Amino acid sequence: MVTVGVMALGKDYATQECSIARALEIVGERWTLLVVRDALYGVRRYNDFLVHLGIPRAVLATRLQMLTEEGILEKRRYQESPPRDEYVATDRGIALWPALRALGRWGREHHGESALRTFHHAECGTELGSYGECPACATVVPVEDVLMAPGPGLDPDPADPVSRALLQPRRLLQPIVVDQV
Amino acid sequence: MVTVGVMALGKDYATQECSIARALEIVGERWTLLVVRDALYGVRRYNDFLVHLGIPRAVLATRLQMLTEEGILEKRRYQESPPRDEYVATDRGIALWPALRALGRWGREHHGESALRTFHHAECGTELGSYGECPACATVVPVEDVLMAPGPGLDPDPADPVSRALLQPRRLLQPIVVDQV
DNA sequence: AGAGTAGGTTCTGTCATTGAACCCACGGCC
DNA sequence: GGCCGTGGGTTCAATGACAGAACCTACTCT
C-alpha cells in the first residue's frame, strides 16, 4: 500500500520505528478500538454499532471501511434485496483481544470500579487472569471460549436494545440477537 | 458567554459503560500511549521525549500535564537552579505495560515485520508472550525485570541521541543516558 | 557580554470530528 | 398505486484538536 505525500494529521507517527506506533496508526484513532471491541462482543450490523456506540454515522462508515481494508473486519453480504452487509471480525481482529483485555483491566483498576463485565473460561467457569489466561487450566483461552457476563456495576436496564442483548451471559464472537420492538 | 457541559470532541465516550472506554478516555488520545511507552523505556526529560517522538512541543506539554494529573507519570524535581523536572512512570503507568506489549505484538504480526525490539525475561532469557508473561516461568514478569534488546529490523544508526541510547540492551524503567555531543 | 540549553507558551492554518439533515432502495400496508 | 418505515449510508457547516514555527524565560558557560 503506497501512500504518497504528506499526511499532515491524525494517523501517522512518522518518526517512530516501533511496533506499538505501527499498531496505533491503525487502531489508535478515536472510536476504532471500541468498534473492534463491539465486533468481538458479537455486534455485526451498522445500525447496532451506531446505537450501541453513540458514534456519528459518518465516522462509523469511515471506521468500518478502514477496518475492512486493513483486514480486521470482513464485510459480508447477508441478504440481497435490499442488499445488506454485516461486519465480522477476522483472525486479525480477534488477535486484538489481548490488547483490549489489557486495556479493560487497566481501566477497571484505574477507576477502582467494580467490574462492569466479567470474563470466564467457558469450559471450566474460571474467571480469566490478568492476561486472558485460565488460571485453572493454565492455558490461554481462545476468544470463542470466553464467556462474558454482566458484572455488578453494569446498568441492569439500559435504553438501547444492543446493550440489552449484551446483558445475558454469552460467548464472545457469537452474533447478538436484538429484540425487535 | 460560558459554555457549560458539552465536551464536543476528543476525549469522552459518553454513552459507553465499559472499562475499555474508560481507559481510552485517558490514554486513547493521539501520542499519549507513545509517551507512556517512552516513559517505560526510561525516557524522563521533556527534551528527550521531544526529539524521540517528534511530537509538537505544545502537545507534549499538554500530554505530560494530563498524565501527571491522572497519576500515570510523576513530575519530580531533579535540580534547582535552573529548576528542572523529570517525568517518571508511577505504578499506574507501569500497569499499562501489558496493554502496550499486546499492542506491540499485534502491530508486529499485522505487518509481518521482523521484530524491531525484543523483550525477554531478564532472569531466564525467555522471550515474553503476548501479555508480557514469561512462558518458561509461567508468571507475569515484573516490568523492571524485562530486558529490552534491539531486533533485526531496527535502524542501527539512528539520528537522534535518544534512539541511540535505546540501542543497547537494557531493562525497562532504567533511566536512559543520552550521550552529550 | 554573548551564546547556548532546558523547558516551556503563544500563534495561525489545516484537518478531523460532530451532529444534523438529506438520500435511496426496498418491503409492507391499505 | 401511494405512502410510510427501516437499514445503510452521504453531505454539510461549525467546532476544536493538532502541526509547526516563533517566541519567551532562567540559568550556565566562556
GROMACS .gro file of C-alpha atoms (C1' of nucleotides) in nm:
model
  422
    1MET     CA    1   0.000   0.000   0.000
    2VAL     CA    2   0.185   0.304  -0.121
    3THR     CA    3   0.081   0.629   0.039
    4VAL     CA    4   0.234   0.923  -0.138
    5GLY     CA    5   0.253   1.270   0.000
    6VAL     CA    6   0.214   1.441   0.329
    7MET     CA    7  -0.034   1.304   0.577
    8ALA     CA    8  -0.046   1.605   0.797
    9LEU     CA    9  -0.268   1.494   1.078
   10GLY     CA   10  -0.414   1.206   1.255
   11LYS     CA   11  -0.278   0.876   1.158
   12ASP     CA   12   0.092   0.852   1.110
   13TYR     CA   13   0.371   0.865   1.361
   14ALA     CA   14   0.634   0.933   1.104
   15THR     CA   15   0.949   0.920   1.310
   16GLN     CA   16   0.852   0.617   1.510
   17GLU     CA   17   1.027   0.293   1.440
   18CYS     CA   18   0.818   0.082   1.670
   19SER     CA   19   0.554  -0.189   1.652
   20ILE     CA   20   0.339  -0.008   1.904
   21ALA     CA   21   0.334   0.301   1.684
   22ARG     CA   22   0.254   0.085   1.380
   23ALA     CA   23  -0.041  -0.062   1.570
   24LEU     CA   24  -0.163   0.276   1.685
   25GLU     CA   25  -0.155   0.412   1.333
   26ILE     CA   26  -0.427   0.160   1.255
   27VAL     CA   27  -0.629   0.119   1.572
   28GLY     CA   28  -0.525   0.435   1.755
   29GLU     CA   29  -0.784   0.667   1.609
   30ARG     CA   30  -1.082   0.770   1.810
   31TRP     CA   31  -1.361   0.507   1.817
   32THR     CA   32  -1.165   0.243   1.630
   33LEU     CA   33  -1.086   0.014   1.923
   34LEU     CA   34  -1.442   0.044   2.051
   35VAL     CA   35  -1.572  -0.073   1.715
   36VAL     CA   36  -1.341  -0.373   1.732
   37ARG     CA   37  -1.450  -0.443   2.089
   38ASP     CA   38  -1.813  -0.443   1.979
   39ALA     CA   39  -1.728  -0.677   1.692
   40LEU     CA   40  -1.575  -0.922   1.941
   41TYR     CA   41  -1.884  -0.888   2.158
   42GLY     CA   42  -2.089  -1.004   1.860
   43VAL     CA   43  -2.215  -0.678   1.712
   44ARG     CA   44  -2.222  -0.702   1.332
   45ARG     CA   45  -2.470  -0.457   1.183
   46TYR     CA   46  -2.414  -0.093   1.100
   47ASN     CA   47  -2.719   0.010   1.295
   48ASP     CA   48  -2.623  -0.190   1.602
   49PHE     CA   49  -2.280  -0.031   1.617
   50LEU     CA   50  -2.449   0.303   1.573
   51VAL     CA   51  -2.692   0.284   1.864
   52HIS     CA   52  -2.454   0.100   2.094
   53LEU     CA   53  -2.158   0.332   2.046
   54GLY     CA   54  -2.336   0.663   2.002
   55ILE     CA   55  -2.088   0.734   1.724
   56PRO     CA   56  -2.161   0.980   1.442
   57ARG     CA   57  -2.279   0.797   1.132
   58ALA     CA   58  -2.010   0.938   0.906
   59VAL     CA   59  -1.735   0.839   1.146
   60LEU     CA   60  -1.873   0.488   1.177
   61ALA     CA   61  -1.880   0.450   0.800
   62THR     CA   62  -1.518   0.567   0.777
   63ARG     CA   63  -1.402   0.334   1.053
   64LEU     CA   64  -1.581   0.029   0.916
   65GLN     CA   65  -1.432   0.090   0.576
   66MET     CA   66  -1.083   0.134   0.713
   67LEU     CA   67  -1.107  -0.173   0.937
   68THR     CA   68  -1.228  -0.372   0.639
   69GLU     CA   69  -0.941  -0.252   0.424
   70GLU     CA   70  -0.695  -0.340   0.697
   71GLY     CA   71  -0.834  -0.691   0.720
   72ILE     CA   72  -0.956  -0.652   1.077
   73LEU     CA   73  -1.323  -0.683   0.987
   74GLU     CA   74  -1.476  -0.862   0.693
   75LYS     CA   75  -1.772  -0.713   0.510
   76ARG     CA   76  -2.012  -0.992   0.429
   77ARG     CA   77  -2.340  -0.976   0.241
   78TYR     CA   78  -2.612  -1.146   0.438
   79GLN     CA   79  -2.908  -1.067   0.217
   80GLU     CA   80  -2.976  -0.940  -0.129
   81SER     CA   81  -3.269  -0.716  -0.198
   82PRO     CA   82  -3.227  -0.490  -0.028
   83PRO     CA   83  -2.852  -0.551  -0.015
   84ARG     CA   84  -2.737  -0.572   0.345
   85ASP     CA   85  -2.389  -0.629   0.479
   86GLU     CA   86  -2.256  -0.727   0.815
   87TYR     CA   87  -1.909  -0.676   0.954
   88VAL     CA   88  -1.742  -0.975   1.117
   89ALA     CA   89  -1.410  -0.983   1.298
   90THR     CA   90  -1.134  -1.167   1.111
   91ASP     CA   91  -0.844  -1.352   1.273
   92ARG     CA   92  -0.654  -1.028   1.265
   93GLY     CA   93  -0.936  -0.857   1.451
   94ILE     CA   94  -0.965  -1.140   1.700
   95ALA     CA   95  -0.592  -1.104   1.761
   96LEU     CA   96  -0.665  -0.765   1.917
   97TRP     CA   97  -0.838  -0.934   2.210
   98PRO     CA   98  -0.527  -0.939   2.432
   99ALA     CA   99  -0.482  -0.567   2.386
  100LEU     CA  100  -0.848  -0.496   2.459
  101ARG     CA  101  -0.844  -0.723   2.760
  102ALA     CA  102  -0.534  -0.550   2.896
  103LEU     CA  103  -0.685  -0.206   2.844
  104GLY     CA  104  -1.007  -0.312   3.012
  105ARG     CA  105  -0.823  -0.446   3.314
  106TRP     CA  106  -0.627  -0.126   3.345
  107GLY     CA  107  -0.938   0.088   3.307
  108ARG     CA  108  -1.110  -0.101   3.584
  109GLU     CA  109  -0.817  -0.078   3.820
  110HIS     CA  110  -0.758   0.284   3.741
  111HIS     CA  111  -1.109   0.380   3.842
  112GLY     CA  112  -1.129   0.138   4.133
  113GLU     CA  113  -1.465   0.037   3.999
  114SER     CA  114  -1.641  -0.287   4.049
  115ALA     CA  115  -1.633  -0.491   3.733
  116LEU     CA  116  -1.876  -0.393   3.461
  117ARG     CA  117  -1.834  -0.721   3.277
  118THR     CA  118  -1.659  -1.041   3.378
  119PHE     CA  119  -1.488  -1.291   3.150
  120HIS     CA  120  -1.470  -1.662   3.224
  121HIS     CA  121  -1.333  -1.972   3.062
  122ALA     CA  122  -1.646  -2.137   2.919
  123GLU     CA  123  -1.508  -2.488   2.964
  124CYS     CA  124  -1.447  -2.467   3.335
  125GLY     CA  125  -1.609  -2.146   3.457
  126THR     CA  126  -1.293  -1.994   3.599
  127GLU     CA  127  -1.254  -1.619   3.568
  128LEU     CA  128  -0.976  -1.517   3.333
  129GLY     CA  129  -0.646  -1.390   3.472
  130SER     CA  130  -0.486  -1.058   3.401
  131TYR     CA  131  -0.372  -1.156   3.059
  132GLY     CA  132  -0.666  -1.365   2.937
  133GLU     CA  133  -0.537  -1.699   3.055
  134CYS     CA  134  -0.733  -1.953   3.255
  135PRO     CA  135  -0.560  -1.998   3.592
  136ALA     CA  136  -0.720  -2.339   3.641
  137CYS     CA  137  -0.639  -2.487   3.301
  138ALA     CA  138  -0.310  -2.299   3.266
  139THR     CA  139  -0.375  -2.212   2.904
  140VAL     CA  140  -0.452  -1.900   2.707
  141VAL     CA  141  -0.825  -1.921   2.639
  142PRO     CA  142  -0.926  -1.894   2.272
  143VAL     CA  143  -1.156  -1.599   2.222
  144GLU     CA  144  -1.452  -1.813   2.119
  145ASP     CA  145  -1.428  -1.995   2.451
  146VAL     CA  146  -1.453  -1.679   2.655
  147LEU     CA  147  -1.783  -1.639   2.836
  148MET     CA  148  -1.882  -1.279   2.902
  149ALA     CA  149  -2.123  -1.199   3.183
  150PRO     CA  150  -2.251  -0.872   3.326
  151GLY     CA  151  -2.076  -0.759   3.643
  152PRO     CA  152  -2.223  -0.587   3.947
  153GLY     CA  153  -2.151  -0.237   3.819
  154LEU     CA  154  -2.348  -0.268   3.495
  155ASP     CA  155  -2.677  -0.088   3.445
  156PRO     CA  156  -2.941  -0.365   3.458
  157ASP     CA  157  -3.187  -0.185   3.231
  158PRO     CA  158  -3.013   0.006   2.955
  159ALA     CA  159  -3.200   0.208   2.698
  160ASP     CA  160  -3.070   0.069   2.372
  161PRO     CA  161  -3.155  -0.281   2.252
  162VAL     CA  162  -2.793  -0.374   2.180
  163SER     CA  163  -2.691  -0.313   2.540
  164ARG     CA  164  -2.991  -0.519   2.647
  165ALA     CA  165  -2.885  -0.804   2.421
  166LEU     CA  166  -2.538  -0.791   2.578
  167LEU     CA  167  -2.681  -0.831   2.927
  168GLN     CA  168  -2.716  -1.204   2.917
  169PRO     CA  169  -2.409  -1.424   2.954
  170ARG     CA  170  -2.271  -1.511   2.615
  171ARG     CA  171  -1.961  -1.627   2.438
  172LEU     CA  172  -1.751  -1.374   2.255
  173LEU     CA  173  -1.794  -1.362   1.876
  174GLN     CA  174  -2.147  -1.507   1.895
  175PRO     CA  175  -2.368  -1.274   1.693
  176ILE     CA  176  -2.605  -1.075   1.910
  177VAL     CA  177  -2.978  -1.106   1.870
  178VAL     CA  178  -3.153  -0.775   1.909
  179ASP     CA  179  -3.509  -0.784   2.037
  180GLN     CA  180  -3.727  -0.613   1.782
  181VAL     CA  181  -3.971  -0.366   1.932
  182MET     CA  182  -2.072   3.351   2.714
  183VAL     CA  183  -1.984   3.050   2.921
  184THR     CA  184  -2.048   2.716   2.760
  185VAL     CA  185  -2.117   2.456   3.021
  186GLY     CA  186  -2.128   2.086   2.983
  187VAL     CA  187  -2.088   1.958   2.635
  188MET     CA  188  -1.745   1.830   2.550
  189ALA     CA  189  -1.795   1.807   2.181
  190LEU     CA  190  -1.477   1.645   2.073
  191GLY     CA  191  -1.191   1.432   2.165
  192LYS     CA  192  -1.194   1.270   2.499
  193ASP     CA  193  -1.518   1.133   2.626
  194TYR     CA  194  -1.715   0.833   2.515
  195ALA     CA  195  -2.029   0.947   2.689
  196THR     CA  196  -2.260   0.657   2.627
  197GLN     CA  197  -2.009   0.387   2.697
  198GLU     CA  198  -2.039   0.185   3.014
  199CYS     CA  199  -1.721  -0.007   2.972
  200SER     CA  200  -1.377  -0.030   3.128
  201ILE     CA  201  -1.214  -0.022   2.788
  202ALA     CA  202  -1.385   0.306   2.707
  203ARG     CA  203  -1.284   0.444   3.047
  204ALA     CA  204  -0.924   0.353   2.970
  205LEU     CA  205  -0.936   0.505   2.624
  206GLU     CA  206  -1.072   0.830   2.759
  207ILE     CA  207  -0.742   0.867   2.939
  208VAL     CA  208  -0.481   0.703   2.719
  209GLY     CA  209  -0.669   0.698   2.388
  210GLU     CA  210  -0.566   1.038   2.264
  211ARG     CA  211  -0.307   1.075   1.996
  212TRP     CA  212   0.053   1.047   2.126
  213THR     CA  213  -0.048   0.956   2.482
  214LEU     CA  214   0.038   0.587   2.470
  215LEU     CA  215   0.364   0.661   2.295
  216VAL     CA  216   0.461   0.898   2.575
  217VAL     CA  217   0.387   0.625   2.828
  218ARG     CA  218   0.584   0.375   2.622
  219ASP     CA  219   0.884   0.608   2.622
  220ALA     CA  220   0.850   0.653   2.996
  221LEU     CA  221   0.867   0.275   3.041
  222TYR     CA  222   1.170   0.266   2.812
  223GLY     CA  223   1.341   0.504   3.052
  224VAL     CA  224   1.285   0.841   2.889
  225ARG     CA  225   1.228   1.106   3.155
  226ARG     CA  226   1.314   1.452   3.026
  227TYR     CA  227   1.096   1.686   2.827
  228ASN     CA  228   1.361   1.728   2.565
  229ASP     CA  229   1.422   1.358   2.527
  230PHE     CA  230   1.052   1.289   2.470
  231LEU     CA  231   1.054   1.573   2.221
  232VAL     CA  232   1.334   1.454   1.998
  233HIS     CA  233   1.247   1.087   2.026
  234LEU     CA  234   0.878   1.123   1.947
  235GLY     CA  235   0.889   1.411   1.701
  236ILE     CA  236   0.582   1.545   1.880
  237PRO     CA  237   0.486   1.915   1.872
  238ARG     CA  238   0.606   2.089   2.186
  239ALA     CA  239   0.264   2.217   2.284
  240VAL     CA  240   0.109   1.873   2.253
  241LEU     CA  241   0.384   1.717   2.462
  242ALA     CA  242   0.332   1.974   2.736
  243THR     CA  243  -0.041   1.901   2.739
  244ARG     CA  244   0.010   1.525   2.750
  245LEU     CA  245   0.268   1.536   3.025
  246GLN     CA  246   0.043   1.754   3.236
  247MET     CA  247  -0.257   1.527   3.181
  248LEU     CA  248  -0.062   1.210   3.252
  249THR     CA  249   0.070   1.369   3.569
  250GLU     CA  250  -0.278   1.470   3.680
  251GLU     CA  251  -0.405   1.119   3.613
  252GLY     CA  252  -0.127   0.971   3.825
  253ILE     CA  253   0.035   0.785   3.538
  254LEU     CA  254   0.353   0.988   3.547
  255GLU     CA  255   0.506   1.170   3.841
  256LYS     CA  256   0.669   1.508   3.794
  257ARG     CA  257   0.981   1.516   4.002
  258ARG     CA  258   1.227   1.798   4.051
  259TYR     CA  259   1.577   1.676   3.990
  260GLN     CA  260   1.762   2.004   4.020
  261GLU     CA  261   1.703   2.356   4.142
  262SER     CA  262   1.857   2.647   3.964
  263PRO     CA  263   1.759   2.629   3.697
  264PRO     CA  264   1.451   2.434   3.808
  265ARG     CA  265   1.430   2.112   3.608
  266ASP     CA  266   1.172   1.837   3.634
  267GLU     CA  267   1.164   1.483   3.508
  268TYR     CA  268   0.864   1.265   3.447
  269VAL     CA  269   0.873   0.914   3.589
  270ALA     CA  270   0.618   0.637   3.542
  271THR     CA  271   0.417   0.557   3.855
  272ASP     CA  272   0.270   0.217   3.941
  273ARG     CA  273  -0.037   0.316   3.747
  274GLY     CA  274   0.175   0.395   3.445
  275ILE     CA  275   0.373   0.074   3.481
  276ALA     CA  276   0.041  -0.111   3.487
  277LEU     CA  277  -0.008  -0.010   3.127
  278TRP     CA  278   0.274  -0.239   3.019
  279PRO     CA  279   0.053  -0.541   2.937
  280ALA     CA  280  -0.159  -0.325   2.710
  281LEU     CA  281   0.146  -0.178   2.538
  282ARG     CA  282   0.302  -0.520   2.500
  283ALA     CA  283  -0.017  -0.661   2.348
  284LEU     CA  284  -0.043  -0.372   2.104
  285GLY     CA  285   0.320  -0.413   2.006
  286ARG     CA  286   0.278  -0.784   1.940
  287TRP     CA  287  -0.026  -0.719   1.729
  288GLY     CA  288   0.148  -0.444   1.536
  289ARG     CA  289   0.435  -0.671   1.456
  290GLU     CA  290   0.216  -0.959   1.343
  291HIS     CA  291  -0.005  -0.731   1.144
  292HIS     CA  292   0.283  -0.602   0.939
  293GLY     CA  293   0.462  -0.934   0.918
  294GLU     CA  294   0.774  -0.745   1.007
  295SER     CA  295   1.077  -0.881   1.172
  296ALA     CA  296   1.089  -0.763   1.530
  297LEU     CA  297   1.209  -0.410   1.589
  298ARG     CA  298   1.271  -0.473   1.956
  299THR     CA  299   1.261  -0.791   2.157
  300PHE     CA  300   1.161  -0.829   2.520
  301HIS     CA  301   1.295  -1.102   2.741
  302HIS     CA  302   1.266  -1.216   3.097
  303ALA     CA  303   1.593  -1.095   3.247
  304GLU     CA  304   1.610  -1.387   3.493
  305CYS     CA  305   1.589  -1.666   3.237
  306GLY     CA  306   1.631  -1.507   2.897
  307THR     CA  307   1.300  -1.631   2.754
  308GLU     CA  308   1.116  -1.400   2.519
  309LEU     CA  309   0.792  -1.266   2.658
  310GLY     CA  310   0.447  -1.377   2.539
  311SER     CA  311   0.163  -1.158   2.420
  312TYR     CA  312   0.077  -1.005   2.752
  313GLY     CA  313   0.427  -0.977   2.890
  314GLU     CA  314   0.427  -1.313   3.063
  315CYS     CA  315   0.723  -1.549   3.067
  316PRO     CA  316   0.620  -1.878   2.905
  317ALA     CA  317   0.902  -2.064   3.078
  318CYS     CA  318   0.845  -1.935   3.429
  319ALA     CA  319   0.466  -1.915   3.384
  320THR     CA  320   0.448  -1.580   3.559
  321VAL     CA  321   0.382  -1.225   3.461
  322VAL     CA  322   0.725  -1.067   3.451
  323PRO     CA  323   0.758  -0.752   3.661
  324VAL     CA  324   0.836  -0.464   3.431
  325GLU     CA  325   1.171  -0.393   3.594
  326ASP     CA  326   1.277  -0.748   3.507
  327VAL     CA  327   1.205  -0.708   3.139
  328LEU     CA  328   1.513  -0.688   2.923
  329MET     CA  329   1.470  -0.492   2.602
  330ALA     CA  330   1.705  -0.553   2.312
  331PRO     CA  331   1.714  -0.421   1.956
  332GLY     CA  332   1.574  -0.660   1.695
  333PRO     CA  333   1.696  -0.723   1.342
  334GLY     CA  334   1.458  -0.468   1.187
  335LEU     CA  335   1.584  -0.170   1.387
  336ASP     CA  336   1.791   0.102   1.226
  337PRO     CA  337   2.144   0.051   1.366
  338ASP     CA  338   2.243   0.417   1.340
  339PRO     CA  339   1.952   0.648   1.417
  340ALA     CA  340   1.983   1.023   1.402
  341ASP     CA  341   1.861   1.128   1.744
  342PRO     CA  342   2.059   1.061   2.062
  343VAL     CA  343   1.763   0.909   2.246
  344SER     CA  344   1.718   0.637   1.985
  345ARG     CA  345   2.093   0.574   2.005
  346ALA     CA  346   2.074   0.539   2.382
  347LEU     CA  347   1.792   0.286   2.337
  348LEU     CA  348   2.003   0.069   2.108
  349GLN     CA  349   2.187  -0.116   2.376
  350PRO     CA  350   2.012  -0.394   2.567
  351ARG     CA  351   1.861  -0.257   2.883
  352ARG     CA  352   1.599  -0.318   3.146
  353LEU     CA  353   1.275  -0.128   3.126
  354LEU     CA  354   1.235   0.171   3.358
  355GLN     CA  355   1.612   0.224   3.379
  356PRO     CA  356   1.667   0.592   3.304
  357ILE     CA  357   1.837   0.645   2.971
  358VAL     CA  358   2.171   0.814   2.946
  359VAL     CA  359   2.198   1.040   2.647
  360ASP     CA  360   2.541   1.093   2.502
  361GLN     CA  361   2.610   1.464   2.503
  362VAL     CA  362   2.755   1.591   2.179
  363DA     C1'  363   2.861   4.037   2.723
  364DG     C1'  364   2.711   3.692   2.430
  365DA     C1'  365   2.592   3.222   2.316
  366DG     C1'  366   2.378   2.804   2.444
  367DT     C1'  367   2.039   2.497   2.674
  368DA     C1'  368   1.615   2.312   2.909
  369DG     C1'  369   1.160   2.377   2.931
  370DG     C1'  370   0.812   2.567   2.816
  371DT     C1'  371   0.388   2.928   2.591
  372DT     C1'  372   0.168   3.159   2.200
  373DC     C1'  373   0.021   3.181   1.744
  374DT     C1'  374  -0.200   3.052   1.288
  375DG     C1'  375  -0.363   2.748   0.938
  376DT     C1'  376  -0.528   2.297   0.844
  377DC     C1'  377  -0.786   1.898   0.911
  378DA     C1'  378  -1.075   1.550   1.171
  379DT     C1'  379  -1.482   1.516   1.437
  380DT     C1'  380  -1.958   1.619   1.545
  381DG     C1'  381  -2.442   1.634   1.484
  382DA     C1'  382  -2.795   1.712   1.189
  383DA     C1'  383  -3.001   1.684   0.751
  384DC     C1'  384  -3.055   1.451   0.343
  385DC     C1'  385  -3.073   1.041   0.012
  386DC     C1'  386  -3.210   0.590  -0.171
  387DA     C1'  387  -3.371   0.121  -0.227
  388DC     C1'  388  -3.673  -0.188  -0.071
  389DG     C1'  389  -4.096  -0.409   0.182
  390DG     C1'  390  -4.532  -0.389   0.383
  391DC     C1'  391  -4.971  -0.187   0.429
  392DC     C1'  392  -5.419  -0.039   0.263
  393DG     C1'  393  -5.067   0.276  -0.663
  394DG     C1'  394  -4.932   0.591  -0.295
  395DC     C1'  395  -4.731   0.620   0.143
  396DC     C1'  396  -4.453   0.520   0.536
  397DG     C1'  397  -4.082   0.280   0.787
  398DT     C1'  398  -3.622   0.089   0.802
  399DG     C1'  399  -3.131  -0.016   0.708
  400DG     C1'  400  -2.743   0.182   0.538
  401DG     C1'  401  -2.538   0.511   0.408
  402DT     C1'  402  -2.355   1.053   0.210
  403DT     C1'  403  -2.327   1.563   0.256
  404DC     C1'  404  -2.269   1.979   0.506
  405DA     C1'  405  -2.146   2.369   0.845
  406DA     C1'  406  -1.938   2.455   1.279
  407DT     C1'  407  -1.612   2.333   1.621
  408DG     C1'  408  -1.188   2.236   1.812
  409DA     C1'  409  -0.753   1.945   1.819
  410DC     C1'  410  -0.320   1.920   1.604
  411DA     C1'  411   0.125   2.058   1.342
  412DG     C1'  412   0.484   2.354   1.305
  413DA     C1'  413   0.709   2.761   1.382
  414DA     C1'  414   0.820   3.162   1.658
  415DC     C1'  415   0.877   3.342   2.087
  416DC     C1'  416   0.989   3.365   2.598
  417DT     C1'  417   1.243   3.284   3.041
  418DA     C1'  418   1.603   3.129   3.357
  419DC     C1'  419   2.005   2.991   3.411
  420DT     C1'  420   2.511   2.841   3.287
  421DC     C1'  421   2.930   2.858   3.028
  422DT     C1'  422   3.304   3.106   2.820
   0.00000   0.00000   0.00000
